[in-house]
Structures are given as C-alpha cells and as structure tokens.
JSON list of C-alpha atoms in Angstrom, two decimals:
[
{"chain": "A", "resi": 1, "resn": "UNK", "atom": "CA", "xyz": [155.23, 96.63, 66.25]},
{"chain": "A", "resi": 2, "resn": "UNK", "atom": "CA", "xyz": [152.45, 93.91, 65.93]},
{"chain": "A", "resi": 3, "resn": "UNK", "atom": "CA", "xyz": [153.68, 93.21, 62.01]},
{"chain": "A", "resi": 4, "resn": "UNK", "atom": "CA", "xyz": [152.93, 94.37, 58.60]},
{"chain": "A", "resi": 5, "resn": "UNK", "atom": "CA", "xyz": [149.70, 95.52, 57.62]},
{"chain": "A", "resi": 6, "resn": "UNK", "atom": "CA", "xyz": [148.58, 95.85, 54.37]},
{"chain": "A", "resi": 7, "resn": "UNK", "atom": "CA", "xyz": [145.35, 97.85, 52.44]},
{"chain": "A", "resi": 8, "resn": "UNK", "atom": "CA", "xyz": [143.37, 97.94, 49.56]},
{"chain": "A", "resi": 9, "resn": "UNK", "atom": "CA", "xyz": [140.61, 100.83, 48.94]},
{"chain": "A", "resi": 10, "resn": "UNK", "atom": "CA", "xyz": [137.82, 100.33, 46.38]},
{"chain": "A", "resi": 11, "resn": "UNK", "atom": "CA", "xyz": [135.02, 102.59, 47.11]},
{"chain": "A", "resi": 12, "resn": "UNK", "atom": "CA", "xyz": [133.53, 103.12, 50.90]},
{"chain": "A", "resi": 13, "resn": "UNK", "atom": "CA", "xyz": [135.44, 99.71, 51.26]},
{"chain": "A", "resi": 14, "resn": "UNK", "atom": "CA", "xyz": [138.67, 98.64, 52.75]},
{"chain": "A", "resi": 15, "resn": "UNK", "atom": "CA", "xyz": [140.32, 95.16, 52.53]},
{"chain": "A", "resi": 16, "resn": "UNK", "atom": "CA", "xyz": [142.79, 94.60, 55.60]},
{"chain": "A", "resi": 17, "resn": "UNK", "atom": "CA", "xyz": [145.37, 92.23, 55.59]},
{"chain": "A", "resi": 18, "resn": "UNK", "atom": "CA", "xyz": [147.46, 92.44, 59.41]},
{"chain": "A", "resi": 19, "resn": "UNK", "atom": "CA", "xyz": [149.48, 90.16, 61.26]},
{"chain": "A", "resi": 20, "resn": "UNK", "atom": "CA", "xyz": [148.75, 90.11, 65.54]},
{"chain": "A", "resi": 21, "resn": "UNK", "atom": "CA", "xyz": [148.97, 88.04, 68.17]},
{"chain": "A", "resi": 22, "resn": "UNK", "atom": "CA", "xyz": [146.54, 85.46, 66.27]},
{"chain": "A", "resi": 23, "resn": "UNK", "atom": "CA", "xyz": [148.52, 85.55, 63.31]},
{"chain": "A", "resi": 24, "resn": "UNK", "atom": "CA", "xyz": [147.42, 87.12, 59.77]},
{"chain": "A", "resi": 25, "resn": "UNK", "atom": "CA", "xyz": [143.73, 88.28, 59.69]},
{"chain": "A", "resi": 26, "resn": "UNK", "atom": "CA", "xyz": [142.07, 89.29, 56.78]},
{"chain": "A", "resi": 27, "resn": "UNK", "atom": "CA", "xyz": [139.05, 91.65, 57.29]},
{"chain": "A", "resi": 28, "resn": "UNK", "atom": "CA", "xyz": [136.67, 93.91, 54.81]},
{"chain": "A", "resi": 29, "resn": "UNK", "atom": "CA", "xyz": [135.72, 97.08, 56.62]},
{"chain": "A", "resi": 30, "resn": "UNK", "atom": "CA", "xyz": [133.47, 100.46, 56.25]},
{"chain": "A", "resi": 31, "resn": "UNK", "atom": "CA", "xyz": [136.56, 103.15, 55.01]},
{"chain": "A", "resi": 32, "resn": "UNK", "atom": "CA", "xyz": [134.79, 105.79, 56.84]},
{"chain": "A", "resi": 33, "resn": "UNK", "atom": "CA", "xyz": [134.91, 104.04, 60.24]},
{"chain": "A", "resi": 34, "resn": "UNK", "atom": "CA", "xyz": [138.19, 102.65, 59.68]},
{"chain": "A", "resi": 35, "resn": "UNK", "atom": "CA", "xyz": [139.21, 106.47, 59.12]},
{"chain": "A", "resi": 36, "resn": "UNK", "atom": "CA", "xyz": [137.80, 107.52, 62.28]},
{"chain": "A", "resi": 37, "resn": "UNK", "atom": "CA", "xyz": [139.34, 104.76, 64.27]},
{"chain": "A", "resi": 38, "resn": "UNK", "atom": "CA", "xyz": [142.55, 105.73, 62.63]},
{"chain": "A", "resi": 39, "resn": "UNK", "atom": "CA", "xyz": [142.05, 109.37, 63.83]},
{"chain": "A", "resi": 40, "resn": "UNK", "atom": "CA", "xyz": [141.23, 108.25, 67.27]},
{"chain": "A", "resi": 41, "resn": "UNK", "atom": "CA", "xyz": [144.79, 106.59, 67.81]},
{"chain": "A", "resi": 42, "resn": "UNK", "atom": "CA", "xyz": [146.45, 109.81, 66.67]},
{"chain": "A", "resi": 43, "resn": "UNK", "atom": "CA", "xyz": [144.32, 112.42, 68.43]},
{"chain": "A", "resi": 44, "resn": "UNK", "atom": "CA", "xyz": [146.14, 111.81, 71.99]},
{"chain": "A", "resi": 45, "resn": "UNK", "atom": "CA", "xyz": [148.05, 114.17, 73.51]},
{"chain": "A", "resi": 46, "resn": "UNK", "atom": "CA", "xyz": [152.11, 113.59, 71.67]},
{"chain": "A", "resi": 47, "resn": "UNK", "atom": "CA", "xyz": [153.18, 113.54, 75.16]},
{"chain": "A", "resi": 48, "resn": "UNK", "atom": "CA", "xyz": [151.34, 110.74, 76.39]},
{"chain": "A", "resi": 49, "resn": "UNK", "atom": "CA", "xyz": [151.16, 108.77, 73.20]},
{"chain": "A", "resi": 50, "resn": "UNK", "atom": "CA", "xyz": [152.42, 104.94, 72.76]},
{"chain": "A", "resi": 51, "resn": "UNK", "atom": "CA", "xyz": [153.85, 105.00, 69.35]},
{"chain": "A", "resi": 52, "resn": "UNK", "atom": "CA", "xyz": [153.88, 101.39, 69.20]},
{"chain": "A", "resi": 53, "resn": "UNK", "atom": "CA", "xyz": [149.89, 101.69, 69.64]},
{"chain": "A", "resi": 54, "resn": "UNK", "atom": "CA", "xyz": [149.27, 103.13, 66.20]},
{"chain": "A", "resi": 55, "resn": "UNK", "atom": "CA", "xyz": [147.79, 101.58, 63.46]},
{"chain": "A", "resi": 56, "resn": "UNK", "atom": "CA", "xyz": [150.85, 102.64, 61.62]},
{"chain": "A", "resi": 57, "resn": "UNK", "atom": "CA", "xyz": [153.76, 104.79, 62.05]},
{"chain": "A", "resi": 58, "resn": "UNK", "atom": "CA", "xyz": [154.43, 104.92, 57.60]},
{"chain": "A", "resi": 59, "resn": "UNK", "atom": "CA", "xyz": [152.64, 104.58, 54.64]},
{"chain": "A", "resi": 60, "resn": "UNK", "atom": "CA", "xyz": [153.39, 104.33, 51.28]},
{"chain": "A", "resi": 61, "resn": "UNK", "atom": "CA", "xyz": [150.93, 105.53, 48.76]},
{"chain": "A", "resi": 62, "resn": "UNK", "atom": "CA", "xyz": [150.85, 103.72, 45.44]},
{"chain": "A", "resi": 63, "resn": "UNK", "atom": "CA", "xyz": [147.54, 105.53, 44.08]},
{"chain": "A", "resi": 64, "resn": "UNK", "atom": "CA", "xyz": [146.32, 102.33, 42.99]},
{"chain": "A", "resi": 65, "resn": "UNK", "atom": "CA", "xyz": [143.56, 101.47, 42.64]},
{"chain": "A", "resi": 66, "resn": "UNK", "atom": "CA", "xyz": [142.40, 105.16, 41.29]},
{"chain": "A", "resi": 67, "resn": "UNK", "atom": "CA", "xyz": [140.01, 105.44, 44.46]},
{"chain": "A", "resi": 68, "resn": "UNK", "atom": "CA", "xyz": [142.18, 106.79, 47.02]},
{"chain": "A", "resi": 69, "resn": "UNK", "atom": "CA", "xyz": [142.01, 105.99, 50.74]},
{"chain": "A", "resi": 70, "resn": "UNK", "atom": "CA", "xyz": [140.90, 108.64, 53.52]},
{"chain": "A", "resi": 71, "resn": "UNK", "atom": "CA", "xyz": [143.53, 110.80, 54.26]},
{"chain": "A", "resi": 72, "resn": "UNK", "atom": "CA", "xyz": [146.02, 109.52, 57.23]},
{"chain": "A", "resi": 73, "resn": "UNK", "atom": "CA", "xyz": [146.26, 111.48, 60.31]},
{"chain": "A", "resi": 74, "resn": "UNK", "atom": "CA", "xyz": [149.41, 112.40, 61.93]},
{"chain": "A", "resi": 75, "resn": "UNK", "atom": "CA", "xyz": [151.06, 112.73, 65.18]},
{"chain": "A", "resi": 76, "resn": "UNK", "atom": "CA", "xyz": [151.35, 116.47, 66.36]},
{"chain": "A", "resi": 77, "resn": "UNK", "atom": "CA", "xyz": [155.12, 117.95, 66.40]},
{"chain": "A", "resi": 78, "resn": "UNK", "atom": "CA", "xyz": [157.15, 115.93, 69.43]},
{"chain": "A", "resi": 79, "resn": "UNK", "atom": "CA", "xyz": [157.08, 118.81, 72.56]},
{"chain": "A", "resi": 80, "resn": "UNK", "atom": "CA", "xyz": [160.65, 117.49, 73.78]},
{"chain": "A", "resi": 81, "resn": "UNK", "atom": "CA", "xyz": [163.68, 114.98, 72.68]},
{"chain": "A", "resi": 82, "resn": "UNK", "atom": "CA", "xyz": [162.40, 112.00, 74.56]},
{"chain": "A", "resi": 83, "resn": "UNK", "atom": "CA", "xyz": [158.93, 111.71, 72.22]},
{"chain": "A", "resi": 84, "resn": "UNK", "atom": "CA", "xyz": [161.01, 112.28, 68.99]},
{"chain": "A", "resi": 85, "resn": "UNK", "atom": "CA", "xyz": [163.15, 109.80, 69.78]},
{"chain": "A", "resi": 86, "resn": "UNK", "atom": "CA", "xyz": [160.30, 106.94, 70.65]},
{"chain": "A", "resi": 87, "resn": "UNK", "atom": "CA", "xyz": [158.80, 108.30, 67.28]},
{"chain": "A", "resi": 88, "resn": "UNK", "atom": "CA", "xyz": [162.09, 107.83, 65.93]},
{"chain": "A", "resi": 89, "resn": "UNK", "atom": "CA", "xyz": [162.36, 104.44, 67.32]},
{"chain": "A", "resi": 90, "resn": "UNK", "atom": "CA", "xyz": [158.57, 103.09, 66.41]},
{"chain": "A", "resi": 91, "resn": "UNK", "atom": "CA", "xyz": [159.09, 103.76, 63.00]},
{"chain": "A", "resi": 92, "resn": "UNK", "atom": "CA", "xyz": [162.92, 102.28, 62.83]},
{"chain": "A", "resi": 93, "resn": "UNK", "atom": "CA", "xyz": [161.69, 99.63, 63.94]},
{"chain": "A", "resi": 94, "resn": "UNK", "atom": "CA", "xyz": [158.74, 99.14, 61.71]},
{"chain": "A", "resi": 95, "resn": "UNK", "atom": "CA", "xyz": [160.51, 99.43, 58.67]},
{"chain": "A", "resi": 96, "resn": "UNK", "atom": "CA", "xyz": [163.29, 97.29, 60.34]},
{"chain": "A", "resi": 97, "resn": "UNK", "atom": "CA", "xyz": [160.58, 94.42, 60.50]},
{"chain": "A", "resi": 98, "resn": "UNK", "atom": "CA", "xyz": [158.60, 95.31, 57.62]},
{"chain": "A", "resi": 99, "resn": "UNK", "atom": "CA", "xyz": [160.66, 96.53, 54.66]},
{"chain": "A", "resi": 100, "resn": "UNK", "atom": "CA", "xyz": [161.89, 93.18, 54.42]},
{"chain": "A", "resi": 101, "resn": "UNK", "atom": "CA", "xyz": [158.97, 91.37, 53.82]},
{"chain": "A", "resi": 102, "resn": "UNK", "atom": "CA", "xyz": [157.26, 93.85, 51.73]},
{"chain": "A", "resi": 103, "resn": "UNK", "atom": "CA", "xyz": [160.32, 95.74, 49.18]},
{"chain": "A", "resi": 104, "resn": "UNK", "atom": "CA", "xyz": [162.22, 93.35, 46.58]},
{"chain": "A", "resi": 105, "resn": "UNK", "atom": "CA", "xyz": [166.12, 94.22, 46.71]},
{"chain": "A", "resi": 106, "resn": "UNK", "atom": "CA", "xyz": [166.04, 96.37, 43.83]},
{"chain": "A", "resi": 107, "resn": "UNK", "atom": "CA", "xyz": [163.27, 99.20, 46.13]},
{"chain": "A", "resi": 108, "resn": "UNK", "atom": "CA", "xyz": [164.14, 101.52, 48.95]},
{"chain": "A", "resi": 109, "resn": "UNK", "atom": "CA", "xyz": [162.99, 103.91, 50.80]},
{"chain": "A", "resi": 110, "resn": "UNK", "atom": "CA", "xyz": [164.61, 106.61, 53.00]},
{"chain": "A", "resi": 111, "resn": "UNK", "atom": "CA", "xyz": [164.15, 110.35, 54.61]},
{"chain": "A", "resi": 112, "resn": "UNK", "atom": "CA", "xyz": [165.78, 112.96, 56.60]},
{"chain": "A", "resi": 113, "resn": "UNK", "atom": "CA", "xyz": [165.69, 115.08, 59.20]},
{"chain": "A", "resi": 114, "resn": "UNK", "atom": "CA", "xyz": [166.82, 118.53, 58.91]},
{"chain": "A", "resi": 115, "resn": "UNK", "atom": "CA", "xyz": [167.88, 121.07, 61.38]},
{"chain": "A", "resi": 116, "resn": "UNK", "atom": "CA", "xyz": [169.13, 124.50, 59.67]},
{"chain": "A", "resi": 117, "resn": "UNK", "atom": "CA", "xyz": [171.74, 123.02, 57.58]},
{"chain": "A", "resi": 118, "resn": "UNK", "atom": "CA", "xyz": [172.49, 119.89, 59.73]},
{"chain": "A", "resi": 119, "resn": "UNK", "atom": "CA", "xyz": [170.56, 116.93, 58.42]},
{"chain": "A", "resi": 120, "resn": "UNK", "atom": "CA", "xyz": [170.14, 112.57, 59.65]},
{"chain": "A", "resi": 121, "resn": "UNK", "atom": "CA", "xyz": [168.80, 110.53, 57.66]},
{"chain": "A", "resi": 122, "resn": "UNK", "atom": "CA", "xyz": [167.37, 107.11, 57.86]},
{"chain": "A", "resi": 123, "resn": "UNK", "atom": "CA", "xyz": [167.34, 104.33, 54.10]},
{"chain": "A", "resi": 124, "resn": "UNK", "atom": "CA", "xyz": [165.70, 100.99, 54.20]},
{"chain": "A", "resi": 125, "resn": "UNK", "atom": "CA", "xyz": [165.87, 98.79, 51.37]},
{"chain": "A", "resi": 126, "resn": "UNK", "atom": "CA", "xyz": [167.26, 95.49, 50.05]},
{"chain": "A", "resi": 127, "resn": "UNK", "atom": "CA", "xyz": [170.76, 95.74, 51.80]},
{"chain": "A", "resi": 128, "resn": "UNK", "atom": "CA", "xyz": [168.67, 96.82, 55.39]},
{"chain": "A", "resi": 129, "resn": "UNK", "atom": "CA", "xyz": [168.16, 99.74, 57.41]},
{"chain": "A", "resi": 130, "resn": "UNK", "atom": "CA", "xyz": [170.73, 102.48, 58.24]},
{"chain": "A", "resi": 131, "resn": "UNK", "atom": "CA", "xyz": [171.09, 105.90, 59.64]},
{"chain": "A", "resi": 132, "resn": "UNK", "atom": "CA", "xyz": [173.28, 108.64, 58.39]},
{"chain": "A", "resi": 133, "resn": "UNK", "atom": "CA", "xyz": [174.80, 112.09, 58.90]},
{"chain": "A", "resi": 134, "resn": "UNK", "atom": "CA", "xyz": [175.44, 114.63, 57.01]},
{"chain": "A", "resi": 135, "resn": "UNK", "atom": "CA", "xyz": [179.07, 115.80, 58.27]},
{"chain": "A", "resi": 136, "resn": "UNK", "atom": "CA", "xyz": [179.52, 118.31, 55.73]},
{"chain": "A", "resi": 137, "resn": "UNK", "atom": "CA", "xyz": [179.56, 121.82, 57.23]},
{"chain": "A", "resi": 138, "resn": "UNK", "atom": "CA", "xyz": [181.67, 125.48, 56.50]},
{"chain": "A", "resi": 139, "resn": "UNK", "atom": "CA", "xyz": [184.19, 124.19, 59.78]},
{"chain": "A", "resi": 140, "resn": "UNK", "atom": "CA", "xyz": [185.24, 121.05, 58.01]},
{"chain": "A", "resi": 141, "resn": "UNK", "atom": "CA", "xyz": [184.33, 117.68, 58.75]},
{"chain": "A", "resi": 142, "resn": "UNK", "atom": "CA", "xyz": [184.76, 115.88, 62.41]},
{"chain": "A", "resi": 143, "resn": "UNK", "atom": "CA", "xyz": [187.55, 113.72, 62.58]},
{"chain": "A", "resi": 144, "resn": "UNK", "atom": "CA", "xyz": [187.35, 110.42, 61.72]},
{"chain": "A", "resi": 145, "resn": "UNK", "atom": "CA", "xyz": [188.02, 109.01, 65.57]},
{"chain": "A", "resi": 146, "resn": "UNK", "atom": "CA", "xyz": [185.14, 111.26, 66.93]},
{"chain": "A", "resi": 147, "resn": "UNK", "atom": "CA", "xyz": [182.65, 109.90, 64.20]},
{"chain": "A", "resi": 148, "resn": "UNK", "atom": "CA", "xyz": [183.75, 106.59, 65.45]},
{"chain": "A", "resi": 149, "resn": "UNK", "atom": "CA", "xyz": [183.39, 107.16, 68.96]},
{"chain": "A", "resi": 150, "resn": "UNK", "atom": "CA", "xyz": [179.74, 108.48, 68.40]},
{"chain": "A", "resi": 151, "resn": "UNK", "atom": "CA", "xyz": [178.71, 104.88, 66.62]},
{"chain": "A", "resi": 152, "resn": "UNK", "atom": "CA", "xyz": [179.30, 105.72, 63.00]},
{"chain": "A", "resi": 153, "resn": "UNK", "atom": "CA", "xyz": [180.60, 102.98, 61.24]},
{"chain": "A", "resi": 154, "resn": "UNK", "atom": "CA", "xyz": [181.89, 104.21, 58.01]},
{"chain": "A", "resi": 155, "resn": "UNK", "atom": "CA", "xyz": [182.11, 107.49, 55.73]},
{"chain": "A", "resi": 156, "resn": "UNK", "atom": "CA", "xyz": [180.08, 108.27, 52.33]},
{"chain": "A", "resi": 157, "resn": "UNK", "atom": "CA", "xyz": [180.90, 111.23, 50.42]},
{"chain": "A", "resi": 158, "resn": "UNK", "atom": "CA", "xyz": [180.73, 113.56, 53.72]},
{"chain": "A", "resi": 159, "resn": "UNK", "atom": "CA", "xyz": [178.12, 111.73, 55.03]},
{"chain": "A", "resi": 160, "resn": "UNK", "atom": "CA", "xyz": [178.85, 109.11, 58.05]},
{"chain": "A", "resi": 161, "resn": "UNK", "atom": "CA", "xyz": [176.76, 105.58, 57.82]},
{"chain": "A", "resi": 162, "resn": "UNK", "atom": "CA", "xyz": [175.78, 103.33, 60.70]},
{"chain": "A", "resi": 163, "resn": "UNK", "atom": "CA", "xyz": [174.13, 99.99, 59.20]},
{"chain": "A", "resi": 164, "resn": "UNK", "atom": "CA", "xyz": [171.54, 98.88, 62.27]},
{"chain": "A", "resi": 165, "resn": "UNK", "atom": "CA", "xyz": [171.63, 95.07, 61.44]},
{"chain": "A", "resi": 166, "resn": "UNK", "atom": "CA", "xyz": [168.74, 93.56, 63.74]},
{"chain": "A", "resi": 167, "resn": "UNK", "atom": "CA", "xyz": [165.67, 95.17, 65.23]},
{"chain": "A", "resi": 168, "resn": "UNK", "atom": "CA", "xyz": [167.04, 95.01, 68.52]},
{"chain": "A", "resi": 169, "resn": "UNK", "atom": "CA", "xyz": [169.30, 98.03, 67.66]},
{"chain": "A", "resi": 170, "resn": "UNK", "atom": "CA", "xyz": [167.13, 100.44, 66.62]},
{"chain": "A", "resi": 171, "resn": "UNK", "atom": "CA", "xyz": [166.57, 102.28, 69.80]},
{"chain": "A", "resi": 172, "resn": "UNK", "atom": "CA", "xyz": [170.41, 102.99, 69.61]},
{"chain": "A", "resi": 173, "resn": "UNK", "atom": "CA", "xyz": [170.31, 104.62, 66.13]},
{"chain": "A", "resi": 174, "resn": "UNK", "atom": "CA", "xyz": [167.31, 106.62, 67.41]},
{"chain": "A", "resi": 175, "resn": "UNK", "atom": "CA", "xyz": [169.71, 108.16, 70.00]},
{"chain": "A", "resi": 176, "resn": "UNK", "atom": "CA", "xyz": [172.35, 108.68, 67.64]},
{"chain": "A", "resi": 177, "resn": "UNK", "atom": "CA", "xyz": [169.98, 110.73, 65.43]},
{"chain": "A", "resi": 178, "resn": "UNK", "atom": "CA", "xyz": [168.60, 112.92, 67.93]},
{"chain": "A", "resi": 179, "resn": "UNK", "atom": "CA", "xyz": [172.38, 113.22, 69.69]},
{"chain": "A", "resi": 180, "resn": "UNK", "atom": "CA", "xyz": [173.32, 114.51, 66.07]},
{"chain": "A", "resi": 181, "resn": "UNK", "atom": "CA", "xyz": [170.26, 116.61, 65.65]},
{"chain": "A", "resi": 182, "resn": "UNK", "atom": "CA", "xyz": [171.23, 118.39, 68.81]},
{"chain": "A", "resi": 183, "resn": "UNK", "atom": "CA", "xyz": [175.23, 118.09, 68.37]},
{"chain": "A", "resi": 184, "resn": "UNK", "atom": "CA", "xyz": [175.38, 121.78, 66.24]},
{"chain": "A", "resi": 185, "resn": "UNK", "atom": "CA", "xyz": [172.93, 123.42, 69.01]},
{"chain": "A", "resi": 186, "resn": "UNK", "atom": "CA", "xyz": [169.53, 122.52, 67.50]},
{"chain": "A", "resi": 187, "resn": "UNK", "atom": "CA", "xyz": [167.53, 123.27, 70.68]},
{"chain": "A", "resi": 188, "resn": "UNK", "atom": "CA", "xyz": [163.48, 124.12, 68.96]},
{"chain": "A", "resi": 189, "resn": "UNK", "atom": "CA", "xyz": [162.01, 120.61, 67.76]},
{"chain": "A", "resi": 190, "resn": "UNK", "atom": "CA", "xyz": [159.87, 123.40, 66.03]},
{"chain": "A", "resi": 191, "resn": "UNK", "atom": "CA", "xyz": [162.15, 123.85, 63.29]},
{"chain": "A", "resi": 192, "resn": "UNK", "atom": "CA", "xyz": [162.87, 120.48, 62.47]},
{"chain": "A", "resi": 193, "resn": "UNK", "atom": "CA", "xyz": [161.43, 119.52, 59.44]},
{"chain": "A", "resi": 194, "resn": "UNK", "atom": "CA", "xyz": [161.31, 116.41, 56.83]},
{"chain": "A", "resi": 195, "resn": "UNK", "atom": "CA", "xyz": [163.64, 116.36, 53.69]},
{"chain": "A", "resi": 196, "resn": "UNK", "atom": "CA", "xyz": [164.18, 114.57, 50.74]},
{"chain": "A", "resi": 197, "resn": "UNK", "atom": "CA", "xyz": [161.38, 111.89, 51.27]},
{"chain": "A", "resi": 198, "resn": "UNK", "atom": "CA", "xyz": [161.38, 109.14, 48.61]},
{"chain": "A", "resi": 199, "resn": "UNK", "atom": "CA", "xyz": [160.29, 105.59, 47.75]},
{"chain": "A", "resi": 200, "resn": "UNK", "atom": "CA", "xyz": [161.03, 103.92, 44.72]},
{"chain": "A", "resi": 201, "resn": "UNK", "atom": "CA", "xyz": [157.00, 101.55, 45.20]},
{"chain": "A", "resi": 202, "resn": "UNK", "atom": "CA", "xyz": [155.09, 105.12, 45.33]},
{"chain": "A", "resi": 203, "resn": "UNK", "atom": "CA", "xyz": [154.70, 108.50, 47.96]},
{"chain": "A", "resi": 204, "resn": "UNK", "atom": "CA", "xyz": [155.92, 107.76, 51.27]},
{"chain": "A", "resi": 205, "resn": "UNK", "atom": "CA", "xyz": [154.00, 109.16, 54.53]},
{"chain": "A", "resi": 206, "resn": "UNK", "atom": "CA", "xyz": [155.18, 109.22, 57.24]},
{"chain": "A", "resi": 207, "resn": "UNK", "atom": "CA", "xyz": [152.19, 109.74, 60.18]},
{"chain": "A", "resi": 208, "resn": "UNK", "atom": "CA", "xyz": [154.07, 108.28, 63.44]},
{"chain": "A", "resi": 209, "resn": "UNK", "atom": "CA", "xyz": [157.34, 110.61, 62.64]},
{"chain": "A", "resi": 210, "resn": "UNK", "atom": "CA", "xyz": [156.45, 113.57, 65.36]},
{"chain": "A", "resi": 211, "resn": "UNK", "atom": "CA", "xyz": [158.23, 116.11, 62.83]},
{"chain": "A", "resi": 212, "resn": "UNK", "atom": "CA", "xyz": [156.55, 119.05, 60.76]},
{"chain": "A", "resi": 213, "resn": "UNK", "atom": "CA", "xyz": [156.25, 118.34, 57.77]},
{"chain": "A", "resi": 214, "resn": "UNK", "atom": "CA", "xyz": [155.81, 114.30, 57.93]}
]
C-alpha cells in the first residue's frame, strides 16, 4: 500500500492528506470528482482487479464534521479463493502499516468472516494485528497439535490466535484464513458474509474486502 491517507469533508470540498512515492501531499479537491474517481478504481472486473491499486481498501467513518462524504464504493463479491485472499491480503496489510500510525493503544478495530457457523476473524489495535478462529463447533474442538501445525499460535476461549508481527507476514495469515474458511467444506464465496464489525474511533467500512456484506 502507498501509506495512510487521510480526509476531511466540508461541503462539495475534500481536504486530502496521502503519503506516495513523493512523500505526504496535501491537496483540496471537488468531492464530486473525487467520488467518481473513487468509483472508477472499483468498477473493474473483481477478477482482474489490483487491490493494492485502490484508493483504499477500509474506512472508518467518524461522522464528523456533520457533512458526510460521498458514499464509498465497493469491490463486487470475490468469484474464486485466489481474489479473496489478495483482498484479504491488501487490507491486512493496510491496517498492518496504517493502524499504527493512526489508533492510540487504547483503540482497535477488528471483523470477521463467517461461513455457516464457522467464522476468522482479523483485530488491529495497540498490541498489532492478528487473525483468529473460531474452533468452537458441536464435534469438539481440534486438537491442540493440529491448530499448531496449521500456524496458530495460541488458544482464547475456543478461539485460536496467530499474532502477524511485521507486514511481511500478512500474505501468510491471508492463507490461513481462507484455508480455515474452507477447512469445514465452505465451497460458495456467495455465502460468506461480514460479522461483528467494530471500531472503537467510529463505523468501520470495509470497500477492498471482496465479501457481501463489507
């Protein structure tokens, strides 16, 4: 991702603040046009889209000030593993980089992923970024060794944790989600859907996450 970037809506204006290859810039735009450029980026094809090409993969909505930005466009629902998981990965990665810089210790923010009853999960905050699993299920839980052997590092409450400690690892917590999501026979991307989305700054979106309901 090219770095944080950061916006303020007061009218038909937006203030940008982003960080790219010339370092910050700081720009006041049209909101209209910067809503259609937005649109632009997301109306490609999910198959043939570069998730690390958008102008964002999350948001989070403060409502302040009272007039509220255009509303963000969103990926379409990923066709096949593969896109999920470079969905998966963009935004890991974002909020790997990002979260950091912009979320004092005491804010978080996190979401899952459910499939029928078998949900991952993914919280960034002031202790990092980690992935989870919910291992609770009518069969009992896997044991311990397996969890292991599949990357998770520790157990909470049913759930397993794996704690992805620099950037460099998030495409391998994006595979252990999706080899989760698919462990219990979840075969239709279609009926994946978003769950228990929260943020303690204000409403998290989540437009790069190719997953109904993001």
């Amino acid at each position: 991702m090219r770095g944080p970037c950061v916006r303020w809506f007061l009218g038909d204006r937006a203030l940008v603040l982003e960080s790219g290859a010339e370092g910050l810039q700081l720009a006041v735009l049209d909101a209209g046009r910067l809503a259609e450029a937005d649109r632009a980026a997301f109306d490609v094809d999910v198959r043939d889209l570069d998730f690390t090409r958008l102008p964002y993969v999350w948001q989070v909505e403060t409502q302040e000030p009272v007039s509220r930005p255009p509303a963000a466009p969103s990926v379409p629902v990923a066709a096949e593993w593969l896109t999920l998981e470079a969905s998966l990965d963009a935004v890991l990665r974002s909020l790997a980089e990002q979260v950091p810089q912009q979320f004092t210790t005491a804010e978080h923010l996190g979401f899952n992923i459910a499939a029928g009853t078998r949900k991952v999960g993914v919280a960034s905050g002031g202790s990092g970024l980690s992935v989870v699993v919910d291992d609770r299920k009518p069969s009992g839980p896997t044991l311990a060794e397996e969890m292991r052997r599949r990357g998770w590092d520790r157990e909470l409450v049913g759930w397993w944790e794996h704690a992805v400690l620099e950037v460099d690892e998030v495409a391998h917590a994006a595979g252990m989600l999706i080899t989760e999501l698919r462990h219990d026979g979840a075969e239709s991307l279609q009926g994946l859907r978003t769950d228990d989305v929260d943020c303690t700054s204000g409403y998290l979106l989540l437009p790069g996450l190719a997953v109904a309901g993001s």
